[in-house]
XYZ file of C-alpha atoms in Angstrom:
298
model
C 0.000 0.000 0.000
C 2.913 2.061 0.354
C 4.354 2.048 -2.828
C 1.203 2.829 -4.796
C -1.354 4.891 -2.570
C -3.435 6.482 -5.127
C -3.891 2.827 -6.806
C -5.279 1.621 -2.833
C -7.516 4.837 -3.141
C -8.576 4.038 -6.970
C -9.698 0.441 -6.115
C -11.519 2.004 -3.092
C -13.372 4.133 -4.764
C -14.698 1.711 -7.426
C -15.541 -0.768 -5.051
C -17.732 1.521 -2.932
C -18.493 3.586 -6.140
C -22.022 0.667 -6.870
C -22.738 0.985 -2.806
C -22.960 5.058 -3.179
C -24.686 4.907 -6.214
C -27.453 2.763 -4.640
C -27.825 4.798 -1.998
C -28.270 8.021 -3.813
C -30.961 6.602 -5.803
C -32.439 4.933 -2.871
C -33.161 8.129 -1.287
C -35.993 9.181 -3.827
C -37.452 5.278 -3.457
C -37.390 5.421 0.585
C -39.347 8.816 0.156
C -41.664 7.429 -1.788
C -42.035 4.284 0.239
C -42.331 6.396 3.350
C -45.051 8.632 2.269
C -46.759 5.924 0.919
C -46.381 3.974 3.999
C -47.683 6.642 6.136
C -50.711 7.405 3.809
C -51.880 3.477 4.170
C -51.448 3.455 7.422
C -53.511 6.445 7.807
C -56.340 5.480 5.730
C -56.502 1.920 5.530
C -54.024 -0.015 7.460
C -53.377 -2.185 4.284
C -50.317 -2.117 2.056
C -51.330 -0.619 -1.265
C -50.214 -1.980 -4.748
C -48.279 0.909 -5.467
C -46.315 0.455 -2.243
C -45.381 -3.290 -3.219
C -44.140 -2.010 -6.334
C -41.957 0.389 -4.966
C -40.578 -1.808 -2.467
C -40.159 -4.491 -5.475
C -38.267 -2.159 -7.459
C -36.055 -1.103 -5.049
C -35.262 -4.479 -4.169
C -34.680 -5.303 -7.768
C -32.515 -1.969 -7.744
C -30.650 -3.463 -4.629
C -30.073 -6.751 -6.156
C -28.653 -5.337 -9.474
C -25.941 -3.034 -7.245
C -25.649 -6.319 -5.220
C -24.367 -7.731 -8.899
C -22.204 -5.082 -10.326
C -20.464 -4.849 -7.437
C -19.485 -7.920 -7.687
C -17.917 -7.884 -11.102
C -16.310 -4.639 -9.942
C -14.674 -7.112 -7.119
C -13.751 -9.443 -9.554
C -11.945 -6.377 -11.820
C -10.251 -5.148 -8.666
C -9.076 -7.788 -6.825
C -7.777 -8.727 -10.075
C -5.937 -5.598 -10.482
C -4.407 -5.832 -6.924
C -3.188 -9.425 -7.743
C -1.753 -8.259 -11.279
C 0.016 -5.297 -9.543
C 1.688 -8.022 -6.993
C 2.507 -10.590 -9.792
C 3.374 -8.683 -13.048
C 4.262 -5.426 -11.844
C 6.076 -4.237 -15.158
C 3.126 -4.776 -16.938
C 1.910 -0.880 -17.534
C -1.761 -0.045 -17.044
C -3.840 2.660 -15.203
C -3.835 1.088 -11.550
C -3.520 -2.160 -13.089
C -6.831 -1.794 -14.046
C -8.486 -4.009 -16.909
C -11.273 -5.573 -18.348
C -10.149 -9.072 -19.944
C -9.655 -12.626 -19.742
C -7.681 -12.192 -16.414
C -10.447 -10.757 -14.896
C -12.977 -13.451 -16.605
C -11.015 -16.348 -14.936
C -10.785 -14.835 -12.190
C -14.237 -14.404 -11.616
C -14.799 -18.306 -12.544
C -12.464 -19.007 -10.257
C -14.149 -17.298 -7.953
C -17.752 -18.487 -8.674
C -16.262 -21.668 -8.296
C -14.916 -21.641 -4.844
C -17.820 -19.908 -3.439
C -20.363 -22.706 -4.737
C -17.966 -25.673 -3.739
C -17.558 -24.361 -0.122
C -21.434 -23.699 -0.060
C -21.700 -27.150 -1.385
C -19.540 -28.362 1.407
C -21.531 -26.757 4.413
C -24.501 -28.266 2.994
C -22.881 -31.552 3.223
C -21.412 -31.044 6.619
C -24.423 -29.769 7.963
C -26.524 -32.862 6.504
C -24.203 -35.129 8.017
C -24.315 -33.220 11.488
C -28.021 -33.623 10.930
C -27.694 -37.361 10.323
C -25.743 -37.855 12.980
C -27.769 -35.883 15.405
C -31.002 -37.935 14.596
C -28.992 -41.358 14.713
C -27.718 -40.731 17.951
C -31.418 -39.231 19.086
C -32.824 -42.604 17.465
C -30.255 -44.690 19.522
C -31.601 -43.125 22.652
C -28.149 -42.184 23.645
C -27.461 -40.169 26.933
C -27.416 -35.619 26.740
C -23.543 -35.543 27.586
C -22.352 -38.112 25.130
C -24.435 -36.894 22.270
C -22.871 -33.019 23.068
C -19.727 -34.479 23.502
C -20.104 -36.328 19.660
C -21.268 -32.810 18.386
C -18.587 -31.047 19.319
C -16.146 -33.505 18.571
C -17.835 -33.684 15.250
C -18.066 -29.863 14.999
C -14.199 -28.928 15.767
C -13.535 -31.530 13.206
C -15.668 -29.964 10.796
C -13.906 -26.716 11.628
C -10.647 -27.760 10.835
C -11.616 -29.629 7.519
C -12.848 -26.138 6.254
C -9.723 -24.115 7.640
C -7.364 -27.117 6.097
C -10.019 -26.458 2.598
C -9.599 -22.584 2.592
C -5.851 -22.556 2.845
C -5.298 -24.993 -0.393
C -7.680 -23.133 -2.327
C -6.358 -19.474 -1.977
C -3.866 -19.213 -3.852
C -6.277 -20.713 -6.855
C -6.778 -17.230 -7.940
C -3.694 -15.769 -7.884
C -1.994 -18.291 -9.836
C -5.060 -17.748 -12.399
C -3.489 -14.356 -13.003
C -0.078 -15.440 -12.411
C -0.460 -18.248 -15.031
C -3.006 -16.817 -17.279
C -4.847 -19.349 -17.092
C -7.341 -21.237 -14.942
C -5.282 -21.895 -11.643
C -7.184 -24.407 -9.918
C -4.376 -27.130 -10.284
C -1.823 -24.926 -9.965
C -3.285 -22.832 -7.186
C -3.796 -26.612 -4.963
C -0.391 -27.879 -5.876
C 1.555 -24.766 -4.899
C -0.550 -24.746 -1.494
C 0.577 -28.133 -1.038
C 1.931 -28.806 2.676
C 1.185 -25.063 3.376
C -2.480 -24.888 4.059
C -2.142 -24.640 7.688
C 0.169 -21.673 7.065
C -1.863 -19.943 4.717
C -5.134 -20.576 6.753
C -2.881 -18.717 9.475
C -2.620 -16.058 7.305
C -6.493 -15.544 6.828
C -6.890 -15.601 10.528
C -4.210 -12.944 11.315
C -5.709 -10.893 8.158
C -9.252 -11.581 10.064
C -8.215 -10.076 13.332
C -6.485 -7.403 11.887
C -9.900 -6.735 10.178
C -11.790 -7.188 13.655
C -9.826 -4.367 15.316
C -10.033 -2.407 12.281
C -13.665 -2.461 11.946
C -14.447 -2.173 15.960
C -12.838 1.740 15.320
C -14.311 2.359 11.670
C -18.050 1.427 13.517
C -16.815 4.019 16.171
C -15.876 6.686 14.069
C -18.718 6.253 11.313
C -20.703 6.384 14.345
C -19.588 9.375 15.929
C -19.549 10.418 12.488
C -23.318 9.775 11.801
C -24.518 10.941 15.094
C -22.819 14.638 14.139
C -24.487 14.513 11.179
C -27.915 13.953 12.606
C -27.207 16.766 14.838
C -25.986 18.890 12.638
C -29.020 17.630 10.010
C -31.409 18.623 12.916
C -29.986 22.072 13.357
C -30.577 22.260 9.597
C -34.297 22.360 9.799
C -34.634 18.493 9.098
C -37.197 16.649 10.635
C -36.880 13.353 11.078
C -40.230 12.484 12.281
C -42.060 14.302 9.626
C -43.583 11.762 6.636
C -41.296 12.455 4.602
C -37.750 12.480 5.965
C -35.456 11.036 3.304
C -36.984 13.844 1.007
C -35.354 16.545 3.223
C -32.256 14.464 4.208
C -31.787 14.047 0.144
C -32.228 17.852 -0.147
C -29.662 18.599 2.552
C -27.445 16.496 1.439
C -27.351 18.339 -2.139
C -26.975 21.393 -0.270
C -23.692 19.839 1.479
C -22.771 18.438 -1.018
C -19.269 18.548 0.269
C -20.040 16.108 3.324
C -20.791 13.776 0.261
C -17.130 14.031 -1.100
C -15.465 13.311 2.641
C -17.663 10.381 3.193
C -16.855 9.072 -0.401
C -13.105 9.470 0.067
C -12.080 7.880 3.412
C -15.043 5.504 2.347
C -12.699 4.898 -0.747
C -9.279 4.741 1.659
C -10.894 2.080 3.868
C -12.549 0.362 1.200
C -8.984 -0.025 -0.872
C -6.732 -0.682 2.165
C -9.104 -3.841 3.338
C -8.865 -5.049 -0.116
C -5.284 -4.943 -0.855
C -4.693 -6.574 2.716
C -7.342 -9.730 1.678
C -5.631 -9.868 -1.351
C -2.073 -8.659 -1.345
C -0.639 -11.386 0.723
C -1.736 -14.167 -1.116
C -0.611 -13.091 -4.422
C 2.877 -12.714 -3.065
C 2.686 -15.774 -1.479
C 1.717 -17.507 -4.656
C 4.378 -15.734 -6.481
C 6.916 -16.504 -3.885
C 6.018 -20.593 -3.869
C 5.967 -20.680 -7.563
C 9.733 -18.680 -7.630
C 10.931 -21.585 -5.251
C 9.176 -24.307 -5.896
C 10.042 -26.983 -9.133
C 8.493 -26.381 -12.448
C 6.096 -27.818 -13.960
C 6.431 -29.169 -17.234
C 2.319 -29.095 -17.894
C 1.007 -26.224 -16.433
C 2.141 -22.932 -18.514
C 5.265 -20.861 -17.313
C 4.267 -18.140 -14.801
C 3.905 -14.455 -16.189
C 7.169 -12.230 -15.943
């Protein structure tokens, strides 16, 4: 992060760029909603049809942010893991749109639906086991005992499972192609090690995010205040209308928000990412080559 700070601060921003999109446009819909809400209430005490298809479009709206912010990921995190593993190659931020980022995002895909596959599985099999041993009539401290027994192992099969498959992604971009062979063999032996990693990266995340909620909340509660001062009030019908007017009137609020937004937003990403990729890079400088998968990228 400190060699390339306005890169961090790029990949911030367009990873919280569909999030603040969303919720500028939301503003107009939770007006709506609101007024609408209060008028049924009011009258009827029945949800209209023209509330359900606000809320429907907003949650359609939601879903679609929910979806390009995702392929944004995909572009980004791919750009962090180019800028570990081919850093001669010249681009803006290491920013691109192309097969990299394709694989990548298959890769991806991938992982996500095979671990979500696995919990199913696990969780079946905790199931089965639970009603077997309920069927057997066996005794309350044995039967905890099995579950936890069962559970820790559980817990380490998917720790031992995340640490061979993250490096699949970075040796997609450090091999151009799809690295789930090469990704598993060069975590070979070091899964506990890398799993190690995610859990120092997690903790680091942990204390991180216990004082961004306690800023963003001082934050927020100054803005209320200072919102209230304004005129705004929040228990009128219609409060997002105002807050959306104030907020275009202070404008500049917007633009601090957006850019530590975009600082914390970059500097959690490169630190999920980062390590990995140089990990990768380092296991495939060190380890032997192999003759069938392609040669890394210089």
């Amino acid at each position: 992060m400190g060699r390339r700070p306005l890169a961090v601060f790029a990949w911030g921003l367009l990873i919280v760029a569909p999030m603040i999109a969303m919720f500028v446009a939301m503003l107009p819909a939770l007006a709506s909603i609101s007024a609408l809400s209060m008028e049924a209430g009011a009258e009827t005490g029945e949800m209209p049809p023209e509330l359900v298809a606000e809320m429907m479009q907003l949650q359609a709206a939601s879903m679609l942010a929910n979806l390009v912010q995702l392929l944004v990921m995909a572009v980004v995190y791919t750009a962090i893991m180019r800028a570990v593993l081919r850093p001669a190659e010249k681009s803006v931020f290491s920013l691109r749109i192309g097969m990299d980022e394709i694989r990548v995002a298959v890769v991806g895909l991938a992982i996500g639906v095979g671990l979500y596959v696995v919990i199913i599985m696990a969780t079946l099999l905790g199931m089965g086991v639970g009603f077997a041993a309920w069927g057997s009539r066996m005794e309350a401290g044995p039967g905890v005992a099995l579950a936890i027994v069962l559970f820790l192992v559980l817990l380490i099969a998917l720790g031992w499972a995340l640490g061979r498959v993250s490096l699949m992604a970075p040796a997609t971009v450090l091999y151009r192609d799809f690295g789930f062979a090469q990704g598993w063999r060069l975590a070979a032996g070091k899964g506990w090690a890398l799993f190690g990693l995610m859990v120092v990266i997690l903790l680091l995340f942990l204390v991180f995010e216990i004082v961004i909620i306690m800023v963003t909340a001082a934050l927020g509660a100054s803005l209320v205040v200072v919102a209230s001062n304004a005129g705004i009030d929040w228990s009128a019908a219609d409060p997002f209308a105002e807050a959306s007017a104030w907020l275009g009137a202070n404008w500049y609020w917007g633009v601090v928000f957006v850019a530590l937004a975009g600082l914390v937003a970059g500097a959690i990403a490169t630190l999920s990412v980062a390590p990995f990729a140089s990990a990768c890079r380092q296991l495939a400088d060190s380890g032997p080559r192999d003759e069938a998968s392609p040669a890394p990228a210089a």
